[in-house]
mmCIF file of C-alpha atoms and ligand atoms in Angstrom:
data_model
loop_
_atom_site.group_PDB
_atom_site.id
_atom_site.type_symbol
_atom_site.label_atom_id
_atom_site.label_comp_id
_atom_site.label_asym_id
_atom_site.label_seq_id
_atom_site.Cartn_x
_atom_site.Cartn_y
_atom_site.Cartn_z
ATOM 1 C CA MET B 31 0.000 0.000 0.000
ATOM 2 C CA SER B 32 1.222 3.481 -0.887
ATOM 3 C CA GLU B 33 2.458 5.691 1.940
ATOM 4 C CA GLY B 34 2.220 9.049 0.215
ATOM 5 C CA PRO B 35 0.090 12.014 1.225
ATOM 6 C CA LEU B 36 -3.681 11.779 0.961
ATOM 7 C CA ILE B 37 -4.914 13.577 -2.173
ATOM 8 C CA ALA B 38 -8.383 14.553 -3.408
ATOM 9 C CA ALA B 39 -8.821 13.986 -7.150
ATOM 10 C CA VAL B 40 -11.488 15.285 -9.533
ATOM 11 C CA GLU B 41 -12.010 14.225 -13.130
ATOM 12 C CA ALA B 42 -14.575 16.670 -14.465
ATOM 13 C CA GLY B 43 -16.208 15.500 -17.690
ATOM 14 C CA GLY B 44 -19.080 16.897 -19.692
ATOM 15 C CA THR B 45 -21.482 14.169 -18.574
ATOM 16 C CA LYS B 46 -20.070 13.027 -15.247
ATOM 17 C CA VAL B 47 -17.575 14.016 -12.598
ATOM 18 C CA VAL B 48 -15.484 11.364 -10.880
ATOM 19 C CA CYS B 49 -14.174 12.209 -7.412
ATOM 20 C CA ALA B 50 -11.661 10.047 -5.579
ATOM 21 C CA ILE B 51 -9.566 10.164 -2.449
ATOM 22 C CA GLY B 52 -6.357 8.231 -1.982
ATOM 23 C CA THR B 53 -2.584 8.265 -2.045
ATOM 24 C CA GLY B 54 -1.912 6.542 -5.387
ATOM 25 C CA PRO B 55 -3.118 3.926 -7.867
ATOM 26 C CA ASP B 56 -2.972 1.089 -5.318
ATOM 27 C CA ASP B 57 -4.590 3.039 -2.532
ATOM 28 C CA ILE B 58 -7.851 4.660 -3.596
ATOM 29 C CA ARG B 59 -9.969 4.874 -0.452
ATOM 30 C CA ASP B 60 -13.267 6.017 -1.961
ATOM 31 C CA VAL B 61 -14.759 7.062 -5.308
ATOM 32 C CA ALA B 62 -17.966 8.885 -6.227
ATOM 33 C CA VAL B 63 -19.539 9.653 -9.586
ATOM 34 C CA ILE B 64 -21.635 12.810 -9.848
ATOM 35 C CA ASP B 65 -23.720 13.861 -12.862
ATOM 36 C CA THR B 66 -22.508 17.040 -14.534
ATOM 37 C CA THR B 67 -25.672 19.132 -14.265
ATOM 38 C CA ASN B 68 -25.421 22.873 -13.590
ATOM 39 C CA PRO B 69 -22.183 24.262 -12.127
ATOM 40 C CA LYS B 70 -23.669 25.149 -8.719
ATOM 41 C CA ASP B 71 -25.108 21.703 -7.975
ATOM 42 C CA THR B 72 -22.146 19.897 -9.489
ATOM 43 C CA LEU B 73 -19.556 21.858 -7.506
ATOM 44 C CA HIS B 74 -21.684 21.390 -4.406
ATOM 45 C CA GLY B 75 -21.699 17.629 -5.013
ATOM 46 C CA ILE B 76 -17.894 17.668 -5.286
ATOM 47 C CA THR B 77 -17.335 19.654 -2.072
ATOM 48 C CA ARG B 78 -19.870 17.513 -0.200
ATOM 49 C CA PHE B 79 -18.040 14.328 -1.203
ATOM 50 C CA PHE B 80 -14.663 15.689 -0.120
ATOM 51 C CA SER B 81 -16.023 17.056 3.170
ATOM 52 C CA GLY B 82 -17.352 13.576 3.913
ATOM 53 C CA ALA B 83 -14.087 11.981 2.796
ATOM 54 C CA ARG B 84 -12.117 14.298 5.067
ATOM 55 C CA ALA B 85 -14.305 13.356 8.030
ATOM 56 C CA GLN B 86 -13.824 9.665 7.249
ATOM 57 C CA PHE B 87 -10.192 9.424 6.124
ATOM 58 C CA GLY B 88 -8.622 12.527 7.640
ATOM 59 C CA ARG B 89 -7.228 15.699 6.141
ATOM 60 C CA PHE B 90 -6.096 15.523 2.529
ATOM 61 C CA GLU B 91 -3.071 17.600 1.592
ATOM 62 C CA ALA B 92 -3.863 18.704 -1.953
ATOM 63 C CA ILE B 93 -6.495 18.581 -4.674
ATOM 64 C CA GLY B 94 -5.922 17.688 -8.336
ATOM 65 C CA ILE B 95 -8.483 18.562 -10.993
ATOM 66 C CA GLY B 96 -8.521 17.358 -14.595
ATOM 67 C CA SER B 97 -11.304 19.230 -16.346
ATOM 68 C CA PHE B 98 -13.098 19.395 -19.643
ATOM 69 C CA GLY B 99 -12.408 22.672 -21.355
ATOM 70 C CA PRO B 100 -11.173 24.851 -22.830
ATOM 71 C CA ILE B 101 -9.746 26.052 -19.513
ATOM 72 C CA ASP B 102 -7.527 28.914 -18.365
ATOM 73 C CA LEU B 103 -4.134 27.558 -17.285
ATOM 74 C CA ASP B 104 -2.247 30.848 -17.154
ATOM 75 C CA PRO B 105 -1.359 31.412 -13.476
ATOM 76 C CA LYS B 106 -1.100 35.157 -14.154
ATOM 77 C CA SER B 107 -4.608 35.413 -15.565
ATOM 78 C CA HIS B 108 -7.463 36.622 -13.355
ATOM 79 C CA THR B 109 -9.538 33.731 -14.681
ATOM 80 C CA TYR B 110 -6.887 31.078 -13.915
ATOM 81 C CA GLY B 111 -8.663 27.873 -12.940
ATOM 82 C CA TYR B 112 -11.795 28.643 -14.940
ATOM 83 C CA ILE B 113 -13.558 26.684 -17.642
ATOM 84 C CA THR B 114 -13.724 29.345 -20.366
ATOM 85 C CA THR B 115 -15.500 29.127 -23.730
ATOM 86 C CA THR B 116 -16.914 25.626 -23.585
ATOM 87 C CA PRO B 117 -19.867 24.805 -25.852
ATOM 88 C CA LYS B 118 -21.461 23.061 -22.850
ATOM 89 C CA ARG B 119 -24.501 25.118 -21.837
ATOM 90 C CA GLY B 120 -24.280 26.988 -18.537
ATOM 91 C CA TRP B 121 -20.613 26.159 -18.051
ATOM 92 C CA GLN B 122 -18.947 29.162 -19.681
ATOM 93 C CA HIS B 123 -16.614 31.130 -17.384
ATOM 94 C CA ILE B 124 -16.977 28.867 -14.365
ATOM 95 C CA ASP B 125 -14.364 28.941 -11.620
ATOM 96 C CA MET B 126 -13.369 25.348 -10.838
ATOM 97 C CA VAL B 127 -10.322 25.934 -8.652
ATOM 98 C CA GLY B 128 -11.546 28.852 -6.510
ATOM 99 C CA PRO B 129 -14.436 27.198 -4.641
ATOM 100 C CA LEU B 130 -12.359 24.127 -3.755
ATOM 101 C CA LYS B 131 -9.363 26.191 -2.673
ATOM 102 C CA THR B 132 -11.561 28.441 -0.521
ATOM 103 C CA GLN B 133 -13.266 25.555 1.186
ATOM 104 C CA PHE B 134 -10.345 23.200 1.758
ATOM 105 C CA LYS B 135 -7.353 25.588 1.879
ATOM 106 C CA VAL B 136 -4.858 23.194 0.277
ATOM 107 C CA PRO B 137 -2.774 23.417 -2.933
ATOM 108 C CA VAL B 138 -4.834 22.734 -6.060
ATOM 109 C CA GLY B 139 -3.412 21.328 -9.297
ATOM 110 C CA PHE B 140 -5.473 22.068 -12.386
ATOM 111 C CA ASP B 141 -5.171 20.893 -15.976
ATOM 112 C CA THR B 142 -7.219 19.496 -18.847
ATOM 113 C CA ASP B 143 -8.875 16.098 -18.400
ATOM 114 C CA VAL B 144 -6.701 14.714 -21.184
ATOM 115 C CA ASN B 145 -3.468 16.189 -19.855
ATOM 116 C CA ALA B 146 -4.365 14.547 -16.541
ATOM 117 C CA ALA B 147 -4.924 11.231 -18.329
ATOM 118 C CA ALA B 148 -1.582 11.634 -20.140
ATOM 119 C CA LEU B 149 0.137 12.150 -16.786
ATOM 120 C CA GLY B 150 -1.609 9.125 -15.257
ATOM 121 C CA GLU B 151 -0.521 6.929 -18.149
ATOM 122 C CA TYR B 152 3.009 8.339 -18.090
ATOM 123 C CA LEU B 153 3.470 7.658 -14.378
ATOM 124 C CA TRP B 154 1.534 4.454 -13.821
ATOM 125 C CA GLY B 155 0.022 3.177 -17.080
ATOM 126 C CA SER B 156 1.060 1.880 -20.441
ATOM 127 C CA GLY B 157 3.159 4.948 -21.111
ATOM 128 C CA ALA B 158 5.368 4.515 -18.090
ATOM 129 C CA ALA B 159 8.556 6.500 -18.696
ATOM 130 C CA LYS B 160 7.811 6.890 -22.403
ATOM 131 C CA ASP B 161 8.461 10.453 -23.430
ATOM 132 C CA PRO B 162 7.137 12.289 -25.384
ATOM 133 C CA LEU B 163 3.785 10.682 -24.688
ATOM 134 C CA ILE B 164 0.441 11.556 -26.231
ATOM 135 C CA TYR B 165 -2.881 10.520 -24.726
ATOM 136 C CA LEU B 166 -5.852 10.772 -27.089
ATOM 137 C CA THR B 167 -9.416 10.172 -26.011
ATOM 138 C CA VAL B 168 -12.020 9.264 -28.605
ATOM 139 C CA GLY B 169 -15.383 9.644 -26.903
ATOM 140 C CA THR B 170 -18.126 12.274 -26.826
ATOM 141 C CA GLY B 171 -15.397 14.540 -28.158
ATOM 142 C CA ILE B 172 -11.807 13.945 -29.170
ATOM 143 C CA GLY B 173 -9.042 15.469 -27.103
ATOM 144 C CA GLY B 174 -5.407 14.946 -26.410
ATOM 145 C CA GLY B 175 -2.826 15.621 -23.721
ATOM 146 C CA VAL B 176 0.934 15.629 -24.186
ATOM 147 C CA ILE B 177 3.968 14.981 -21.978
ATOM 148 C CA VAL B 178 7.286 16.366 -23.182
ATOM 149 C CA ASN B 179 10.504 16.110 -21.145
ATOM 150 C CA GLY B 180 8.497 14.812 -18.201
ATOM 151 C CA ASN B 181 6.158 17.806 -18.161
ATOM 152 C CA LEU B 182 2.647 18.399 -19.418
ATOM 153 C CA LEU B 183 2.693 20.522 -22.533
ATOM 154 C CA HIS B 184 1.175 23.975 -22.111
ATOM 155 C CA GLY B 185 1.726 27.009 -24.250
ATOM 156 C CA LEU B 186 -0.516 29.486 -25.917
ATOM 157 C CA LEU B 187 -3.314 27.514 -24.254
ATOM 158 C CA HIS B 188 -3.154 23.735 -24.150
ATOM 159 C CA PRO B 189 -3.164 21.131 -26.918
ATOM 160 C CA GLU B 190 -6.508 20.829 -28.749
ATOM 161 C CA ILE B 191 -5.608 17.755 -30.759
ATOM 162 C CA GLY B 192 -9.186 16.703 -31.501
ATOM 163 C CA HIS B 193 -9.512 19.587 -33.914
ATOM 164 C CA LEU B 194 -6.511 18.746 -36.072
ATOM 165 C CA HIS B 195 -7.403 19.154 -39.716
ATOM 166 C CA VAL B 196 -7.690 15.820 -41.541
ATOM 167 C CA PRO B 197 -8.951 14.826 -45.000
ATOM 168 C CA PRO B 198 -12.468 13.358 -45.113
ATOM 169 C CA PRO B 199 -12.463 9.557 -44.749
ATOM 170 C CA THR B 200 -12.349 7.898 -48.139
ATOM 171 C CA ASN B 201 -14.838 5.074 -48.061
ATOM 172 C CA LYS B 202 -15.730 4.120 -51.609
ATOM 173 C CA GLU B 203 -19.017 2.443 -50.709
ATOM 174 C CA VAL B 204 -20.850 5.413 -49.252
ATOM 175 C CA ILE B 205 -20.981 9.144 -49.774
ATOM 176 C CA ALA B 206 -18.360 11.173 -47.937
ATOM 177 C CA PRO B 207 -19.499 12.149 -44.437
ATOM 178 C CA GLU B 208 -20.076 15.678 -43.263
ATOM 179 C CA CYS B 209 -17.826 17.009 -40.533
ATOM 180 C CA GLN B 210 -19.999 17.528 -37.437
ATOM 181 C CA CYS B 211 -17.757 20.095 -35.750
ATOM 182 C CA PRO B 212 -19.496 23.484 -35.528
ATOM 183 C CA PHE B 213 -16.137 25.243 -35.934
ATOM 184 C CA HIS B 214 -14.368 23.309 -38.694
ATOM 185 C CA LYS B 215 -15.092 21.784 -42.067
ATOM 186 C CA SER B 216 -12.835 18.760 -41.740
ATOM 187 C CA CYS B 217 -11.448 17.911 -38.295
ATOM 188 C CA MET B 218 -10.875 14.677 -36.368
ATOM 189 C CA GLU B 219 -13.628 15.280 -33.823
ATOM 190 C CA GLY B 220 -16.132 16.198 -36.526
ATOM 191 C CA TYR B 221 -15.751 12.753 -38.119
ATOM 192 C CA ALA B 222 -14.681 10.288 -35.449
ATOM 193 C CA SER B 223 -16.273 11.277 -32.119
ATOM 194 C CA GLY B 224 -19.055 9.037 -30.793
ATOM 195 C CA PRO B 225 -21.819 11.548 -31.695
ATOM 196 C CA ALA B 226 -20.341 12.042 -35.206
ATOM 197 C CA ILE B 227 -20.410 8.261 -35.784
ATOM 198 C CA LEU B 228 -24.002 8.099 -34.523
ATOM 199 C CA LYS B 229 -25.029 10.978 -36.787
ATOM 200 C CA ARG B 230 -23.441 9.404 -39.826
ATOM 201 C CA TRP B 231 -24.752 5.851 -39.460
ATOM 202 C CA GLY B 232 -27.875 6.413 -37.365
ATOM 203 C CA VAL B 233 -26.743 3.715 -34.930
ATOM 204 C CA LYS B 234 -25.028 4.162 -31.564
ATOM 205 C CA PRO B 235 -21.338 3.334 -32.009
ATOM 206 C CA ASP B 236 -21.432 0.574 -29.396
ATOM 207 C CA LYS B 237 -24.134 -1.172 -31.453
ATOM 208 C CA LEU B 238 -22.172 -1.172 -34.715
ATOM 209 C CA PRO B 239 -20.569 -4.578 -35.443
ATOM 210 C CA PRO B 240 -16.762 -4.846 -35.520
ATOM 211 C CA ASP B 241 -16.694 -5.319 -39.293
ATOM 212 C CA HIS B 242 -18.864 -2.274 -40.033
ATOM 213 C CA PRO B 243 -17.367 0.234 -42.536
ATOM 214 C CA ALA B 244 -17.677 2.924 -39.844
ATOM 215 C CA TRP B 245 -14.474 1.630 -38.279
ATOM 216 C CA GLU B 246 -12.528 1.962 -41.525
ATOM 217 C CA ASP B 247 -13.579 5.614 -41.595
ATOM 218 C CA VAL B 248 -12.777 6.236 -37.953
ATOM 219 C CA SER B 249 -9.364 4.607 -38.342
ATOM 220 C CA ASP B 250 -8.669 6.657 -41.446
ATOM 221 C CA VAL B 251 -9.370 9.873 -39.557
ATOM 222 C CA LEU B 252 -7.424 8.855 -36.451
ATOM 223 C CA ALA B 253 -4.475 7.692 -38.551
ATOM 224 C CA HIS B 254 -4.211 11.017 -40.360
ATOM 225 C CA GLY B 255 -4.256 12.862 -37.040
ATOM 226 C CA ILE B 256 -1.714 10.481 -35.532
ATOM 227 C CA VAL B 257 0.630 10.835 -38.511
ATOM 228 C CA ASN B 258 0.576 14.600 -38.003
ATOM 229 C CA LEU B 259 1.352 14.076 -34.325
ATOM 230 C CA ILE B 260 4.200 11.664 -35.095
ATOM 231 C CA LEU B 261 5.694 14.159 -37.529
ATOM 232 C CA THR B 262 5.444 17.141 -35.168
ATOM 233 C CA LEU B 263 6.078 15.713 -31.680
ATOM 234 C CA SER B 264 8.041 12.519 -32.378
ATOM 235 C CA PRO B 265 6.196 10.650 -29.613
ATOM 236 C CA ASN B 266 7.576 7.482 -28.084
ATOM 237 C CA ARG B 267 4.088 6.408 -27.109
ATOM 238 C CA ILE B 268 0.547 7.222 -28.207
ATOM 239 C CA VAL B 269 -2.194 6.001 -25.883
ATOM 240 C CA LEU B 270 -5.702 5.818 -27.326
ATOM 241 C CA GLY B 271 -8.564 5.807 -24.809
ATOM 242 C CA GLY B 272 -12.212 6.841 -24.584
ATOM 243 C CA GLY B 273 -15.500 5.055 -25.198
ATOM 244 C CA VAL B 274 -15.168 4.629 -28.965
ATOM 245 C CA MET B 275 -11.869 2.747 -28.526
ATOM 246 C CA ARG B 276 -13.828 -0.049 -26.826
ATOM 247 C CA GLN B 277 -14.206 -1.172 -30.431
ATOM 248 C CA THR B 278 -10.724 -2.614 -30.122
ATOM 249 C CA GLN B 279 -10.442 -3.522 -33.802
ATOM 250 C CA ILE B 280 -9.821 0.210 -34.379
ATOM 251 C CA PHE B 281 -6.284 -0.207 -32.984
ATOM 252 C CA GLU B 282 -5.134 -2.621 -35.678
ATOM 253 C CA LEU B 283 -6.898 -0.713 -38.459
ATOM 254 C CA THR B 284 -5.390 2.578 -37.307
ATOM 255 C CA ARG B 285 -1.853 1.224 -36.924
ATOM 256 C CA ALA B 286 -1.949 -0.218 -40.456
ATOM 257 C CA ARG B 287 -3.123 3.095 -41.878
ATOM 258 C CA VAL B 288 -0.470 5.077 -40.026
ATOM 259 C CA VAL B 289 2.192 2.920 -41.663
ATOM 260 C CA ARG B 290 0.486 3.278 -45.054
ATOM 261 C CA ILE B 291 0.135 7.066 -44.831
ATOM 262 C CA LEU B 292 3.768 7.507 -43.724
ATOM 263 C CA ASN B 293 4.597 5.547 -46.859
ATOM 264 C CA GLY B 294 8.084 4.455 -45.842
ATOM 265 C CA TYR B 295 9.238 7.937 -44.890
ATOM 266 C CA LEU B 296 10.261 7.037 -41.322
ATOM 267 C CA GLN B 297 12.455 3.934 -41.471
ATOM 268 C CA ILE B 298 12.602 3.169 -37.768
ATOM 269 C CA PRO B 299 11.690 -0.172 -36.174
ATOM 270 C CA ALA B 300 9.128 1.516 -33.858
ATOM 271 C CA ILE B 301 7.091 2.229 -36.992
ATOM 272 C CA THR B 302 8.062 -0.502 -39.427
ATOM 273 C CA GLN B 303 8.210 -3.451 -36.987
ATOM 274 C CA HIS B 304 6.642 -2.682 -33.601
ATOM 275 C CA ILE B 305 3.903 -0.167 -34.196
ATOM 276 C CA GLU B 306 1.713 -2.128 -31.767
ATOM 277 C CA GLN B 307 4.062 -0.856 -29.045
ATOM 278 C CA LEU B 308 3.836 2.730 -30.249
ATOM 279 C CA ILE B 309 0.021 2.991 -30.479
ATOM 280 C CA VAL B 310 -1.485 1.310 -27.434
ATOM 281 C CA PRO B 311 -4.588 1.158 -25.223
ATOM 282 C CA PRO B 312 -4.470 2.776 -21.767
ATOM 283 C CA GLY B 313 -2.642 0.696 -19.167
ATOM 284 C CA LEU B 314 -4.914 2.153 -16.491
ATOM 285 C CA GLY B 315 -8.087 1.301 -18.416
ATOM 286 C CA GLU B 316 -10.835 3.744 -17.492
ATOM 287 C CA ARG B 317 -8.802 5.121 -14.575
ATOM 288 C CA SER B 318 -6.190 7.176 -16.484
ATOM 289 C CA GLY B 319 -8.082 10.447 -15.937
ATOM 290 C CA ILE B 320 -8.864 10.152 -12.249
ATOM 291 C CA LEU B 321 -5.419 8.795 -11.356
ATOM 292 C CA GLY B 322 -3.859 11.537 -13.462
ATOM 293 C CA ALA B 323 -5.907 14.078 -11.474
ATOM 294 C CA LEU B 324 -4.477 12.565 -8.302
ATOM 295 C CA ALA B 325 -0.991 13.019 -9.785
ATOM 296 C CA LEU B 326 -1.838 16.683 -10.492
ATOM 297 C CA GLY B 327 -2.652 17.026 -6.785
ATOM 298 C CA GLN B 328 0.687 15.432 -5.853
ATOM 299 C CA ALA B 329 2.497 17.862 -8.163
ATOM 300 C CA ALA B 330 0.643 20.859 -6.701
ATOM 301 C CA LEU B 331 1.644 19.742 -3.211
ATOM 302 C CA ARG B 332 5.313 19.458 -4.250
ATOM 303 C CA GLN B 333 5.162 22.924 -5.775
ATOM 304 C CA GLY B 334 3.207 24.359 -2.832
ATOM 305 C CA ARG B 335 0.591 25.876 -5.155
HETATM 306 P P1 LIG J 1285 -16.805 11.058 -22.513
HETATM 307 O O1 LIG J 1285 -16.095 11.299 -23.792
HETATM 308 O O2 LIG J 1285 -18.170 11.691 -22.485
HETATM 309 O O3 LIG J 1285 -16.003 11.367 -21.300
HETATM 310 P P2 LIG J 1285 -16.550 8.234 -23.113
HETATM 311 O O4 LIG J 1285 -15.091 8.275 -23.281
HETATM 312 O O5 LIG J 1285 -17.117 7.043 -22.396
HETATM 313 O O6 LIG J 1285 -17.127 9.498 -22.381
HETATM 314 O O7 LIG J 1285 -17.174 8.280 -24.559
HETATM 315 C C1 LIG J 1285 -18.537 8.257 -24.789
HETATM 316 C C2 LIG J 1285 -18.773 7.963 -26.260
HETATM 317 O O8 LIG J 1285 -18.251 6.671 -26.564
HETATM 318 C C3 LIG J 1285 -20.234 7.956 -26.665
HETATM 319 O O9 LIG J 1285 -20.389 8.686 -27.869
HETATM 320 C C4 LIG J 1285 -20.536 6.490 -26.869
HETATM 321 O O10 LIG J 1285 -21.478 6.295 -27.896
HETATM 322 C C5 LIG J 1285 -19.193 5.900 -27.262
HETATM 323 N N1 LIG J 1285 -19.079 4.503 -26.840
HETATM 324 C C6 LIG J 1285 -19.290 3.998 -25.613
HETATM 325 N N2 LIG J 1285 -19.103 2.661 -25.606
HETATM 326 C C7 LIG J 1285 -18.751 2.313 -26.864
HETATM 327 C C8 LIG J 1285 -18.413 1.079 -27.515
HETATM 328 N N3 LIG J 1285 -18.424 -0.078 -26.861
HETATM 329 N N4 LIG J 1285 -18.090 1.119 -28.809
HETATM 330 C C9 LIG J 1285 -18.077 2.303 -29.484
HETATM 331 N N5 LIG J 1285 -18.399 3.476 -28.942
HETATM 332 C C10 LIG J 1285 -18.731 3.497 -27.649
HETATM 333 ZN ZN1 LIG J 1286 -13.227 20.942 -34.988
#
């Protein structure tokens, strides 16, 4: 059992929020799942869980939050710790860090849900010590987090990999799909997110059989995005998670397309011989995000934030 400090972790998603308390992956003392309704009730649900957890397990020393976004990660900004321009109704300009910091008076680590998941995978999952590492989630949306030189990649904002421009999938049997993203004409999320698959085929993605042409399309789109990521970031590991990736045949289809699209340009064994070790499922399964949030709390404690 882990002996580290007790940390409160929050994985805030667009449909549900996972809260956990523990010291590490082998020592999670309690978990709660709260529906993401309006900000007031949702934040209240989070603080209520952690107040109860504190009474039961003792004082926790930091909080880590991985949140859906876009979010403000600039410590100098007066809206640091806020969800900013999200399309999710009622959640624009919502302070996530402030209420928790005020109530519990401990350091708070804050990052995107996918950066949190990248950190979880890098520390304890299938990306352990692989750097650079990219974590991509293919679910209700598509998003990605990146570790470079042991640190989460921030910059102008944070990576928004789901909106990488890709060509439309080229399935000869059916008419080309329409990109469902309200912002872009041809992006990964607009073609390969769960809702985009549902819209195109009229069937929930979990109900589509493994040999359905939908998966050729999805793999085509993911492979184009991944090739762009390989060429820009030179990752040593790419972890693909999220609900849509439960259709595990997508892994093989995507790997094959990545090799095909690269077309012999990168003659390295990681691509030509062992691509199944480069593009992998999450080692932490569905727990990458919440454990990554816990790791954000650990980092905030170290930095005294
Ligand atoms: P979120 O992205 O909201 O955090 P998930 O990662 O679970 O949540 O992704 C939800 C999406 O994944 C939905 O669009 C759903 O239809 C899709 N999905 C869930 N299970 C499967 C499955 N077995 N096969 C394909 N798609 C799935
Ligand atoms: Zn887009």
